[in-house]
Structures are given as C-alpha cells and as structure tokens.
mmCIF file of C-alpha atoms in Angstrom:
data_model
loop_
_atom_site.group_PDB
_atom_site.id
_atom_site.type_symbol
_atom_site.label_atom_id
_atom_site.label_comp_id
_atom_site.label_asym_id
_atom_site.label_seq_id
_atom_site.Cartn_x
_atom_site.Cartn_y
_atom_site.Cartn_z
ATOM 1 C CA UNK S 363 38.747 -9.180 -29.626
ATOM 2 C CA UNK S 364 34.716 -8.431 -30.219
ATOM 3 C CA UNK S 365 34.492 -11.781 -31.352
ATOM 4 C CA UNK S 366 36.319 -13.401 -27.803
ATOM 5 C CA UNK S 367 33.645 -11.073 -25.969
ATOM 6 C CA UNK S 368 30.760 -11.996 -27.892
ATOM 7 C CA UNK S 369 31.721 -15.910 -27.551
ATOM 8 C CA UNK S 370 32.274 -14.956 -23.939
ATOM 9 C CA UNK S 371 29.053 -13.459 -23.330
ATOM 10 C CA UNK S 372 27.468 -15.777 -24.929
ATOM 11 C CA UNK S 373 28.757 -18.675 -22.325
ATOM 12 C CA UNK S 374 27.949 -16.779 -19.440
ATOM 13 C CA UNK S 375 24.827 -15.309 -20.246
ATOM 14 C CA UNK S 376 22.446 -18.148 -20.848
ATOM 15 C CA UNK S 377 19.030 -16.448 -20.183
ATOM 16 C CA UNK S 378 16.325 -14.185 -22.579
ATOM 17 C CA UNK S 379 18.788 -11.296 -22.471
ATOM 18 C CA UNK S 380 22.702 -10.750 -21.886
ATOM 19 C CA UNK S 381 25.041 -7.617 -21.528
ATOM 20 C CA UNK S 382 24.860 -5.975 -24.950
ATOM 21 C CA UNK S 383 21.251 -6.215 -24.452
ATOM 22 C CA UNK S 384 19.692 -2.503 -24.137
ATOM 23 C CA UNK S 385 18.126 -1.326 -20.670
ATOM 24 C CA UNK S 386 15.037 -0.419 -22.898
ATOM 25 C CA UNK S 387 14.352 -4.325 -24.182
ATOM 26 C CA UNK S 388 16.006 -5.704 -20.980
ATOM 27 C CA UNK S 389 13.452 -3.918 -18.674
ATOM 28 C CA UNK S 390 10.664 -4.634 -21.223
ATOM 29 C CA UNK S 391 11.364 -8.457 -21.111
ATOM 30 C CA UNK S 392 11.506 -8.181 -17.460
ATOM 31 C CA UNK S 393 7.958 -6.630 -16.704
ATOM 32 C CA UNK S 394 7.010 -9.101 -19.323
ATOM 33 C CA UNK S 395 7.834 -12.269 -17.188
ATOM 34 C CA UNK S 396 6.738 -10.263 -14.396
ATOM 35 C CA UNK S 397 3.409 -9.898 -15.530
ATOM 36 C CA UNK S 398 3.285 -13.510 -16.623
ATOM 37 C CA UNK S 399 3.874 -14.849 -13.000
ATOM 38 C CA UNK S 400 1.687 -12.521 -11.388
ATOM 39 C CA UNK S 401 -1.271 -13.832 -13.904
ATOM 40 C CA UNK S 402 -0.199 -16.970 -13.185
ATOM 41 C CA UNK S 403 0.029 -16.609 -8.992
ATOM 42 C CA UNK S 404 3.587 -16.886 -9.268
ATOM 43 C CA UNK S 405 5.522 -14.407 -6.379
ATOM 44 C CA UNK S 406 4.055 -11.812 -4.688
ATOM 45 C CA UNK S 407 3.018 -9.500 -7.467
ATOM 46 C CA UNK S 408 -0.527 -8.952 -8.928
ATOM 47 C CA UNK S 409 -1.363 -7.546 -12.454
ATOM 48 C CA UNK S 410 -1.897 -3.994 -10.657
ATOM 49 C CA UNK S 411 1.830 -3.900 -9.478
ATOM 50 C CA UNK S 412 2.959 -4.742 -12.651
ATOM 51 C CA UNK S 413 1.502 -2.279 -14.148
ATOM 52 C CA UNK S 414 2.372 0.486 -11.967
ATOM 53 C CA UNK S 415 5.916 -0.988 -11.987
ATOM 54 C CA UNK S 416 5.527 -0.360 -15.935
ATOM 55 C CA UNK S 417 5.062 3.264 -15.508
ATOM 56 C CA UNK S 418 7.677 3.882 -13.382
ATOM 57 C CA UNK S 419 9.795 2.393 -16.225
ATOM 58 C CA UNK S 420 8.397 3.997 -19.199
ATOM 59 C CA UNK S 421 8.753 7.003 -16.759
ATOM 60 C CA UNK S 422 11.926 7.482 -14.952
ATOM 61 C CA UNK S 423 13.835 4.567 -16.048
ATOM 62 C CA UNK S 424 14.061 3.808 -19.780
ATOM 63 C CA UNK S 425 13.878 7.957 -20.903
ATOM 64 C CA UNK S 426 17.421 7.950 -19.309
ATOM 65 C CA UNK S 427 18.774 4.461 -19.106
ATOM 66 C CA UNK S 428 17.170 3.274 -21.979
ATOM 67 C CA UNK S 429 19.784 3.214 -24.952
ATOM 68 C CA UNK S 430 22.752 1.912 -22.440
ATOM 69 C CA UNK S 431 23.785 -1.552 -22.981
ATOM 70 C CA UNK S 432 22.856 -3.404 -19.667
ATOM 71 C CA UNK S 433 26.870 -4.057 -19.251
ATOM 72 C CA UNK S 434 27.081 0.044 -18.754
ATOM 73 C CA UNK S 435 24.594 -0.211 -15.433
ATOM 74 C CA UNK S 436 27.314 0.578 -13.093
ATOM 75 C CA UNK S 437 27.616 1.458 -9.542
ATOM 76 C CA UNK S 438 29.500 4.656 -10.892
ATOM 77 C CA UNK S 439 26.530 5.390 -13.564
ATOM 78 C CA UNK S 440 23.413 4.531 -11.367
ATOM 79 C CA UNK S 441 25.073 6.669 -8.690
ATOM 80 C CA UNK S 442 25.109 9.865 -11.476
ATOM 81 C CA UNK S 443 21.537 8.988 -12.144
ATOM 82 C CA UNK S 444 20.158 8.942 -8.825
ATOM 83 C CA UNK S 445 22.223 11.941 -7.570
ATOM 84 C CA UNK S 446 20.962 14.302 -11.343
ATOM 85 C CA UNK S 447 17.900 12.453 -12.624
ATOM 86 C CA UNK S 448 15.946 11.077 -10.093
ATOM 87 C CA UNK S 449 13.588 13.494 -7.453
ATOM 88 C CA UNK S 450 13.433 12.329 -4.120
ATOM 89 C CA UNK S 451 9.317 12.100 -4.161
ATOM 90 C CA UNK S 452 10.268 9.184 -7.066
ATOM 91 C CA UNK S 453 13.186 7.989 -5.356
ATOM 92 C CA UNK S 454 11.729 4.929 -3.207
ATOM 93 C CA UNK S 455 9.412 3.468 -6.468
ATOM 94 C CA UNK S 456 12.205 3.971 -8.719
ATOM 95 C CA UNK S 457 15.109 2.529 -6.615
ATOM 96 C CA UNK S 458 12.293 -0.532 -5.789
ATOM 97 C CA UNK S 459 11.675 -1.312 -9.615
ATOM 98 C CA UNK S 460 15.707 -1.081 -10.501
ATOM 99 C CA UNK S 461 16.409 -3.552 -7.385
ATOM 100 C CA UNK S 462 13.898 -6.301 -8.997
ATOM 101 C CA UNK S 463 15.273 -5.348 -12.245
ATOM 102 C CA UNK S 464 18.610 -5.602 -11.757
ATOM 103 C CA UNK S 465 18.496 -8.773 -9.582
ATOM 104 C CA UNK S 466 16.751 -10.279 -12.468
ATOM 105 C CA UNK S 467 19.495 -9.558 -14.776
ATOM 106 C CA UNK S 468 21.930 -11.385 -12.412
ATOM 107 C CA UNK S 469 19.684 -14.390 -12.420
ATOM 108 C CA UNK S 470 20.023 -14.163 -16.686
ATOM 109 C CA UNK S 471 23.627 -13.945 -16.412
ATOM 110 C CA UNK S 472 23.723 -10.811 -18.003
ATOM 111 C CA UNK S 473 25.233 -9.323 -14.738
ATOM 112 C CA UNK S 474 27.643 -10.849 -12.749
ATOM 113 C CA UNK S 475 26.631 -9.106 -9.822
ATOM 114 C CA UNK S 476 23.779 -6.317 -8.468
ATOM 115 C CA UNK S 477 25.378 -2.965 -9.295
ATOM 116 C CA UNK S 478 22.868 -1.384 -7.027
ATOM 117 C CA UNK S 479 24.007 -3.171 -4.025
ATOM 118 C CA UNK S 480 26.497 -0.708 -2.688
ATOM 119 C CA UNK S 481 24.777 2.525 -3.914
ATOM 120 C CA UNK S 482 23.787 4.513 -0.660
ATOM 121 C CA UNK S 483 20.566 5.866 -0.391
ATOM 122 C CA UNK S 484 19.576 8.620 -1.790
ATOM 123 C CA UNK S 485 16.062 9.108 0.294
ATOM 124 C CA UNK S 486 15.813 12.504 1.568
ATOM 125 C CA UNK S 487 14.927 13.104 5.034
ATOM 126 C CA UNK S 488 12.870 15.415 5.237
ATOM 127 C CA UNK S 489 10.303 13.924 2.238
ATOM 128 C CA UNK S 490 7.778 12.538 4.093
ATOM 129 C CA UNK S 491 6.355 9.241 3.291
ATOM 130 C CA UNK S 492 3.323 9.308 1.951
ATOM 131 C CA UNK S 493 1.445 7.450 4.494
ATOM 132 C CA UNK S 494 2.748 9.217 7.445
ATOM 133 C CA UNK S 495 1.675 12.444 6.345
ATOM 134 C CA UNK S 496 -0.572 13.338 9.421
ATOM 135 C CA UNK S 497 -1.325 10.739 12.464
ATOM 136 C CA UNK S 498 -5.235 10.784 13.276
ATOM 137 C CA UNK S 499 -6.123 11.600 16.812
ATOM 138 C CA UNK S 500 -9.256 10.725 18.976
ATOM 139 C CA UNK S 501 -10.495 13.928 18.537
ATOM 140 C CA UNK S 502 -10.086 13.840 14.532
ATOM 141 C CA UNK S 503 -12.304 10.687 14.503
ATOM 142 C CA UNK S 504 -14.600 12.413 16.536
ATOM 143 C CA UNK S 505 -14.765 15.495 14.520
ATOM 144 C CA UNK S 506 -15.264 13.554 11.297
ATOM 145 C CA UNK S 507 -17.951 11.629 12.216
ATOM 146 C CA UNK S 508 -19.664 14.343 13.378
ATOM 147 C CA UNK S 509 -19.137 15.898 9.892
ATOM 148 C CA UNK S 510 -20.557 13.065 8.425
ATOM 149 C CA UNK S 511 -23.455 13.036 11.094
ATOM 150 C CA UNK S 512 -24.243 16.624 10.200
ATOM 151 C CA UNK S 513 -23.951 15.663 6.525
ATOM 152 C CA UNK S 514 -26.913 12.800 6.919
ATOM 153 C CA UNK S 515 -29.019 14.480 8.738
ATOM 154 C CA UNK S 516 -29.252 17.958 6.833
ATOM 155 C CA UNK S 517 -32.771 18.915 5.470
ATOM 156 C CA UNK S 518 -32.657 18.199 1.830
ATOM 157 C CA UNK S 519 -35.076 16.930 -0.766
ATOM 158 C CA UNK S 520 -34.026 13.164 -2.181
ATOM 159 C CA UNK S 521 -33.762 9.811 -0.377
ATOM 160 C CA UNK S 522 -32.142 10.041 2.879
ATOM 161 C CA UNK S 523 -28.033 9.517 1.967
ATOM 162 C CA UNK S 524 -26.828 6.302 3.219
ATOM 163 C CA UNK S 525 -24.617 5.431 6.945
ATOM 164 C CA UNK S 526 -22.472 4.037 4.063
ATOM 165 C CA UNK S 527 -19.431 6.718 4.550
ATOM 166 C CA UNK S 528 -19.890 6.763 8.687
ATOM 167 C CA UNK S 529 -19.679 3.122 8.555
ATOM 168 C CA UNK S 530 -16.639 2.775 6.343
ATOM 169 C CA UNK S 531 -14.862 5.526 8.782
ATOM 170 C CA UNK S 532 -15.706 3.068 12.078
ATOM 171 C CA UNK S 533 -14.628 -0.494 10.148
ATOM 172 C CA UNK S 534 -11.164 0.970 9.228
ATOM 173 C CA UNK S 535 -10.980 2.714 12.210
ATOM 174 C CA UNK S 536 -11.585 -0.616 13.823
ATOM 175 C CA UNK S 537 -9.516 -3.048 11.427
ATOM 176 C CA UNK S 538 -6.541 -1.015 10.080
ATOM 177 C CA UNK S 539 -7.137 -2.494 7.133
ATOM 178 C CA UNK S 540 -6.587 -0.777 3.378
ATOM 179 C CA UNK S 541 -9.953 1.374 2.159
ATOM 180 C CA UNK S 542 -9.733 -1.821 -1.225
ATOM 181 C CA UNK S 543 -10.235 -4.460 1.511
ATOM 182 C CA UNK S 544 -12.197 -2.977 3.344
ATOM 183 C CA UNK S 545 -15.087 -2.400 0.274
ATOM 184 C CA UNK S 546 -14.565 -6.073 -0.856
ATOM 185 C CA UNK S 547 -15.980 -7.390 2.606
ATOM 186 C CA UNK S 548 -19.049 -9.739 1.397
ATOM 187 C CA UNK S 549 -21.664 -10.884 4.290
ATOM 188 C CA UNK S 550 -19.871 -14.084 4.145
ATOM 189 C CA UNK S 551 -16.822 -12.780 5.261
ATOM 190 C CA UNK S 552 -18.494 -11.801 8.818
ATOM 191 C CA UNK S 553 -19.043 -14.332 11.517
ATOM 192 C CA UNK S 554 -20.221 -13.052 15.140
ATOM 193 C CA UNK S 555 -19.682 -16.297 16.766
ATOM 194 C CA UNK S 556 -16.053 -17.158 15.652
ATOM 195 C CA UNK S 557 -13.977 -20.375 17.913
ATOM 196 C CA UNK S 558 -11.025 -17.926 18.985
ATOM 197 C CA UNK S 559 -10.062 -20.854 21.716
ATOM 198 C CA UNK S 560 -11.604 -23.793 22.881
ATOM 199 C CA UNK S 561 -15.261 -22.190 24.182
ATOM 200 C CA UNK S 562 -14.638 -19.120 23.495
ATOM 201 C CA UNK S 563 -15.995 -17.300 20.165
ATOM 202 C CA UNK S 564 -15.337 -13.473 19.379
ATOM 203 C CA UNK S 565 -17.034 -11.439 16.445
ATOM 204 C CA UNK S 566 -14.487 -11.082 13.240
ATOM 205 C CA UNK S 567 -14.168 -10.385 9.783
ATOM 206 C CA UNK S 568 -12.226 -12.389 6.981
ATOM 207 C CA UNK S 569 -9.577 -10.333 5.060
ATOM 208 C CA UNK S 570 -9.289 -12.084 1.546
ATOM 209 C CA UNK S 571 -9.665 -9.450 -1.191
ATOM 210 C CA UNK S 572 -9.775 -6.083 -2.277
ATOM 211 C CA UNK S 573 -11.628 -3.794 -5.048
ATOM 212 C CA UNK S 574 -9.908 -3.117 -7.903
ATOM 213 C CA UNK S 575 -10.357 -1.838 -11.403
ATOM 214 C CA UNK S 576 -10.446 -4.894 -14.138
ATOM 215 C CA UNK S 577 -7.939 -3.334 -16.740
ATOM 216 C CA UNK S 578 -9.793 -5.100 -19.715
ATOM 217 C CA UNK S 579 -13.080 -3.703 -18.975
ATOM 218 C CA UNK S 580 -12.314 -0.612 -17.193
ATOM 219 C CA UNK S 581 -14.932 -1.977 -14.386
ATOM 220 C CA UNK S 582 -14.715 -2.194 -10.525
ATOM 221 C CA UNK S 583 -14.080 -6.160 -9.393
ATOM 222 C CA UNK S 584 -13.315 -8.072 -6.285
ATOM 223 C CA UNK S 585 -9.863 -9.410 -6.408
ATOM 224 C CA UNK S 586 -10.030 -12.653 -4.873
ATOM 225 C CA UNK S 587 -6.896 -11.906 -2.821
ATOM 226 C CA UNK S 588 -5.259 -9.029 -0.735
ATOM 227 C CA UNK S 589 -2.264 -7.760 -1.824
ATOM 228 C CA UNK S 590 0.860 -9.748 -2.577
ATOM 229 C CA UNK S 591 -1.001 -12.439 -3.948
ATOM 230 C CA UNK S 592 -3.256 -13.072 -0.980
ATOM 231 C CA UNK S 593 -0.038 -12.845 1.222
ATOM 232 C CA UNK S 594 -1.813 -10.067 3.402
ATOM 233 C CA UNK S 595 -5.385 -12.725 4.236
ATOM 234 C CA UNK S 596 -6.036 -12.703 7.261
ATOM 235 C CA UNK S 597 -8.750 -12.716 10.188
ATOM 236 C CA UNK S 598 -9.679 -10.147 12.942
ATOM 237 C CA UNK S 599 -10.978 -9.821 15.595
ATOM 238 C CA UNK S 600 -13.372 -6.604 15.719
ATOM 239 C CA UNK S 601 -14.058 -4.218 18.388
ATOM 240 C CA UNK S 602 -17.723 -3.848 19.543
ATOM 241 C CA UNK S 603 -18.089 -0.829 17.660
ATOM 242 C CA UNK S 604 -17.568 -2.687 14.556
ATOM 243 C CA UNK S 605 -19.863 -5.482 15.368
ATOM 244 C CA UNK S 606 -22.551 -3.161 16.398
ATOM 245 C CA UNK S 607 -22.017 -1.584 12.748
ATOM 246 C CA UNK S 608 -22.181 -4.478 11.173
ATOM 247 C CA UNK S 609 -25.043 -6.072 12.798
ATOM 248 C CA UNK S 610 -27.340 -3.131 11.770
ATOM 249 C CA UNK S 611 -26.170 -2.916 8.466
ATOM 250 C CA UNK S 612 -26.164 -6.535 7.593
ATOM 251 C CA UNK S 613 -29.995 -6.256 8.818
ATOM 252 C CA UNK S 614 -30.613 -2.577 7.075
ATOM 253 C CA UNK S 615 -29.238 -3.214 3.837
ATOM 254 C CA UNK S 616 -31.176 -4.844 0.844
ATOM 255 C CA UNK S 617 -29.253 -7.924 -0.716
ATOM 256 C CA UNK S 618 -26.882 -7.277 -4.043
ATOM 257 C CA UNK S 619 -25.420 -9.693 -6.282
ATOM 258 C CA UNK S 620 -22.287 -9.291 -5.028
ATOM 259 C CA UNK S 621 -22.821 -10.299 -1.355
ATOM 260 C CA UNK S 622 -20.699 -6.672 -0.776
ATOM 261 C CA UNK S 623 -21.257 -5.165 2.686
ATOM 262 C CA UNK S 624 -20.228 -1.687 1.448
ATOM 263 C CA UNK S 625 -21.915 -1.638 -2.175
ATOM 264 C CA UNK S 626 -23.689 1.557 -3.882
ATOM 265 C CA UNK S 627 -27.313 1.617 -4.177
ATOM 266 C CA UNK S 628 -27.469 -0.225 -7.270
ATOM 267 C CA UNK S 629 -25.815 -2.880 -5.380
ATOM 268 C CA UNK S 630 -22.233 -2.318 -7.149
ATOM 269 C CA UNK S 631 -18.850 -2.559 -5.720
ATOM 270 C CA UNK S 632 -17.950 0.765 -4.469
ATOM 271 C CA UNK S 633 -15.164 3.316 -5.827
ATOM 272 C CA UNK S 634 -12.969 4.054 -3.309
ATOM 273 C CA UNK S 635 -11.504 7.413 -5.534
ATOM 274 C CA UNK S 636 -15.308 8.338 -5.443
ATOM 275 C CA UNK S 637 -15.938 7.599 -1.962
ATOM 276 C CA UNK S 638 -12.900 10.256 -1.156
ATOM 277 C CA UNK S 639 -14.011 12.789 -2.989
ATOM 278 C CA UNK S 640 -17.514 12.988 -1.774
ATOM 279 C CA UNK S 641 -15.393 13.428 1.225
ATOM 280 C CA UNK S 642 -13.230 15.909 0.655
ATOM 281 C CA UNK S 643 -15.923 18.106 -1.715
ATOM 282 C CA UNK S 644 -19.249 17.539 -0.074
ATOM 283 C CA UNK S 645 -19.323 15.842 3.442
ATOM 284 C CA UNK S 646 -16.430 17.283 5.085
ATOM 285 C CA UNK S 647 -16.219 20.376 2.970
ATOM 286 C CA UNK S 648 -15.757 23.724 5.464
ATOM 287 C CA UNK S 649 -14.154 21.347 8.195
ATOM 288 C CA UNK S 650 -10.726 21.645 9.388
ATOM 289 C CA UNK S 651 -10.381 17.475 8.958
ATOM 290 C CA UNK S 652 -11.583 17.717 5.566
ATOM 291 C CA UNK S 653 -8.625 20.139 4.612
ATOM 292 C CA UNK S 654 -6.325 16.815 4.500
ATOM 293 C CA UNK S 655 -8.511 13.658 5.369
ATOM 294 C CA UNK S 656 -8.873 10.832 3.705
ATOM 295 C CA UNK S 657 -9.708 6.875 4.540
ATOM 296 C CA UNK S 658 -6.468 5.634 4.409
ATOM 297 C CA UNK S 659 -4.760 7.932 7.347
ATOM 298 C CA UNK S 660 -6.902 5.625 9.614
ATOM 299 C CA UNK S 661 -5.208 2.492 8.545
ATOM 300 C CA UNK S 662 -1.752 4.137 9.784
ATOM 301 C CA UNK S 663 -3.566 5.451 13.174
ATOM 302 C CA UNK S 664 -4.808 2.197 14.161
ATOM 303 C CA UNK S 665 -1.644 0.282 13.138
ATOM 304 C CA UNK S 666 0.283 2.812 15.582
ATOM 305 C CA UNK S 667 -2.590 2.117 17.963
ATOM 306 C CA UNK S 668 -1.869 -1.508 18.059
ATOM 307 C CA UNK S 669 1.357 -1.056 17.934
ATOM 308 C CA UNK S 670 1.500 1.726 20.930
ATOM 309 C CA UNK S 671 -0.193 -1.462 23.221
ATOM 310 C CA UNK S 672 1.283 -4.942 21.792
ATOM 311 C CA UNK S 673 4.224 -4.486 19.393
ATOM 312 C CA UNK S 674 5.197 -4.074 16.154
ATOM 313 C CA UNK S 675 4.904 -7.551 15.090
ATOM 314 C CA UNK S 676 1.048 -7.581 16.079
ATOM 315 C CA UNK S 677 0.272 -4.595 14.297
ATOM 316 C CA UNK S 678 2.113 -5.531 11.047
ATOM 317 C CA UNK S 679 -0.380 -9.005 11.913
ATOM 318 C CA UNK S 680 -3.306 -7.349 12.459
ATOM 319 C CA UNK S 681 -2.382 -5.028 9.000
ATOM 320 C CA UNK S 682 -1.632 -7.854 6.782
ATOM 321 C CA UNK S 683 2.205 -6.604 6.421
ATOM 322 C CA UNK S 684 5.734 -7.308 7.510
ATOM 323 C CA UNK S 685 7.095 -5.847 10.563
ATOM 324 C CA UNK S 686 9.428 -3.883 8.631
ATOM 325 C CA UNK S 687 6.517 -2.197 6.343
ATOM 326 C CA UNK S 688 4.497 -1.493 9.187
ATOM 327 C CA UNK S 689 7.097 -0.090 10.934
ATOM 328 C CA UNK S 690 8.874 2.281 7.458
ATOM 329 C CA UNK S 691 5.697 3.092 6.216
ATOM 330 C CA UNK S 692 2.339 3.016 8.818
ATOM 331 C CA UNK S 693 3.376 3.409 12.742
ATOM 332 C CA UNK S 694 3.929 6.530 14.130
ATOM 333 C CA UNK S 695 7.485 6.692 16.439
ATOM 334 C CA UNK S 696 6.473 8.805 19.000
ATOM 335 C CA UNK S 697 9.364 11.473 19.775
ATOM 336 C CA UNK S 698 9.214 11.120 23.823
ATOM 337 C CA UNK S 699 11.605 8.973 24.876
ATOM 338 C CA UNK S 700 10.923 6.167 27.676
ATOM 339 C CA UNK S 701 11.239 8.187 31.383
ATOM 340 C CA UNK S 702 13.927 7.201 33.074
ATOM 341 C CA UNK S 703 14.171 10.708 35.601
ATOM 342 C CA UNK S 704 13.372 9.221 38.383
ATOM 343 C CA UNK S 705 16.900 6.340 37.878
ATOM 344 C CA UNK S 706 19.108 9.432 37.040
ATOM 345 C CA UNK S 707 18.354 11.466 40.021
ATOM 346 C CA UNK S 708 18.601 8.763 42.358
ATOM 347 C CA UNK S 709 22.457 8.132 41.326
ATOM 348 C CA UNK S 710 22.814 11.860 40.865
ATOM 349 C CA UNK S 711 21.510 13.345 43.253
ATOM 350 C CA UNK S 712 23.918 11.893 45.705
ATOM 351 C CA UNK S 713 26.935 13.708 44.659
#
C-alpha cells in the first residue's frame, strides 16, 4: 500500500517538492524561488518582501506547521491553527504568506487543490489596520508645521537646522506618496514645465524608486523601482505648494552625489526611521500631534482626500496602488451617509 502511494505521488507531483514533503523544507524551497524571481525582476516581489515574508515563516508558520507533511495542510487543520495559534495583529501577514505558499504547492503538484480557499476569515473587527490608525485633519497639518516652525527657529548655538523635515511634511502632504519614495526623489525626477496635453504643461514629479537598506552592506540605497517591482511608477501632478517647495530647495540646497532632493548634510540618502524619531523625540516633542504622528498618516489623508473629490480609482492612481489596497488599507469611509431627508419627507410627509 505505501509503495502504490509513493508511486502515486510520485506521478502527480512532478515539481521540487510533493506531499510527504515537510511544511518546514516546503516553505523554505518556496521563499527560495521567491527570492530568486524577485532578484531576477520576476513578479511583483522585491528582495525586501522576501525577506519579511521569511520572518513571518520562521515566525508564525514553521514553529507550528513545520514538522507536518504538506499532505496534512488541511482545511480542518489550518482552521485549528488560525482559530488557537495565530493573533489577530499577525493574522493578515500570516494568512498573505500561507495563500502564496500554498498556491505554490498546487502549482508543484504536491496539492491538488488550495486548502485555504474555503477557510473564513479570521480578521478581527475591531483590530485596526495599521494604516488607518488616525485620519490627519487640516488643522493637524497646521499644527505640525507649526511645531516644526517653532523647532527651526528656536535660539540655539550650531548651524541653523535644515527646512528638510517641513519640506518632507508638505511633498507627502501634496503627493500621497510612501515616506521611501518620497526620500529617493533626485532633481531629475522634477520637471516644472511637464506636456500634460497638447499646450498645456503642469509642474510634476516622477515616482520611480524608493530608499531602502542594501541587506549586504547594511547601507541606505535608492531602489531603482517603487514597490512591486516598479509596478507603483508613476507621475504627478503637484500642487503649488509643492512646486513652490521645490523650487526653493532645488535653488537652496548644495549638490550631492546622489542627485537626492531630500539628502542629509553630508549629501547621503536619508533614514526615514531617523527622520521619525527626530520627530517624535525632538521636534514635535510636548505637542499633542507628536503623541501619535508620523510621515506616513499623510499618505492615507491625502489618498482619502483624493478620493473624497474624484474616486477611488484616482486615488489608488495617484498612490501607486490598486483600487482595492487603497480602498482596505489607506481611504478613510466616512460614517455619514449620503442625505437623502429632503426625498423621504417629500413622500412622507403626505400621509
């Protein structure tokens, strides 16, 4: 009988692993080719994902699943281990590895079919998503570039501190795009005269990487690409505000090797963990904004913004997503539904 199974396995699994292969090697084979197509610009995935993919694995997935033969990955047994093992803050990154995962293992033939396919979600309601955690208002721009006014223009001994953080706050503020792109902006990447329509040119700014660190040398780069393998590039249109702020600074600040418009004084890409700290412990420190600010709450705000006015297809556009992120993970729903008073109490009020 093990023989019969083991010929039968063999016929139907013809790929690197098959069902009596464990969860820990299958899932370690798995991030292998991952990684291998992401180096080599294959799918949507970049080295980065990979890697935090990786930990989410050596995490949450192979302490618990790891000795099973990939034939036990049930619907019955992935349902036990997301109801006992899994806490809903990990839920979304662990049920978003296991997907690719397990789809993987269908394409090897060592599944017949996706065992997480009919496995409800286990999300819970009330855990917020991490980028919806508070929706920045008017007044909380205001208030924190006052902060950071106040901040560069206390009496203290030194070089003056640099519009650096104020100008990072207005060109998210005025992109939505991610705090990573927005550092890896070179000069190149601005044009003030750009052909929108025949005659007609509008400021803008080229989207086509981000700053991340170089896991072989620890350093900050500029990944030639936004994220998703460059799916994210794209080209906006700024407000004034940002093309006043980038016309002074393009003229204010000294040249640096790496063409950055954001870029320390030594002329080095810029941290963006750094940049939110000196936030948080030194500019907006004693604020009421500073008690939960941080860059990235204004890529959600202006999505919603854009959204609010044109759709959610032109905000996911103008964020370099899908409609469907943009709409799970960055625009605010408000709660006040459309007002339609004024049609009920004119059938109503008749009776």
């Amino acid at each position: 009988m093990d023989e019969l199974r083991e010929r039968l396995e063999a016929e139907t699994s013809a790929g690197e692993v098959g069902p009596s292969t464990s969860v820990r090697l299958a899932i370690e084979t798995y991030l292998e080719r991952r990684l291998e197509d992401a180096r080599n610009g294959v799918g949507r995935a970049n080295p980065r994902s990979i890697k935090i993919y990786r930990s989410v694995a050596t995490n949450w997935i192979v302490p618990i699943l790891g000795e099973l033969q990939v034939r036990h990955l049930t619907p019955g047994r992935l349902d036990g281990y997301f109801r006992r093992d899994v806490p809903p803050s990990r839920y979304p990154d662990v049920r978003k590895v296991l997907h690719g995962f397990l789809g993987w293992l269908v394409v090897q033939g060592a599944l017949r079919t996706d065992p997480l396919a009919n496995i409800q979600s286990y999300q819970r309601k009330d855990v917020q998503r991490r980028s919806k955690d508070r929706e920045v208002t008017a007044s909380d721009l205001t208030a924190v570039l006052e902060a950071i006014e106040a901040w560069m223009t206390a009496e203290r001994p030194g070089p003056r501190p640099s519009t650096v953080y104020r100008d990072l706050v207005l060109f998210i503020a005025g992109t939505a795009c991610r705090p990573g792109e927005a550092l890896a902006v070179r000069h190149e990447d601005v044009d003030f005269a750009y052909p929108v329509e025949p005659g007609v040119t509008r400021p803008v700014v080229h989207i086509t990487g981000t700053v991340v660190v170089d896991d072989a040398t620890g350093k900050l780069t500029r990944q030639p690409h936004t994220k998703g393998s460059g799916a994210g590039d794209r080209t906006l249109v700024v407000p004034s505000f940002v093309a006043s702020m980038l016309r002074e600074r393009l003229m204010a600040a000294p040249p640096n090797e790496n063409d950055a418009v954001f870029a320390t004084r030594t002329g080095n890409w810029m941290s963006l963990n750094n940049i939110n700290t000196r936030l948080r412990d030194r500019i907006l420190k004693d604020t009421e904004v500073g008690t939960w600010f941080e860059l990235r709450l204004l890529r959600s705000a202006t999505g919603t913004v854009v959204a609010n006015a044109a759709g959610a297809e032109a905000a996911a556009a103008q964020m370099g997503n899908t409609r469907e992120i943009a709409e799970s993970h960055y625009i605010h729903k408000s709660r006040l539904a459309p007002d339609h008073s004024a049609h009920i109490e004119a059938v109503w009020a008749r009776t």
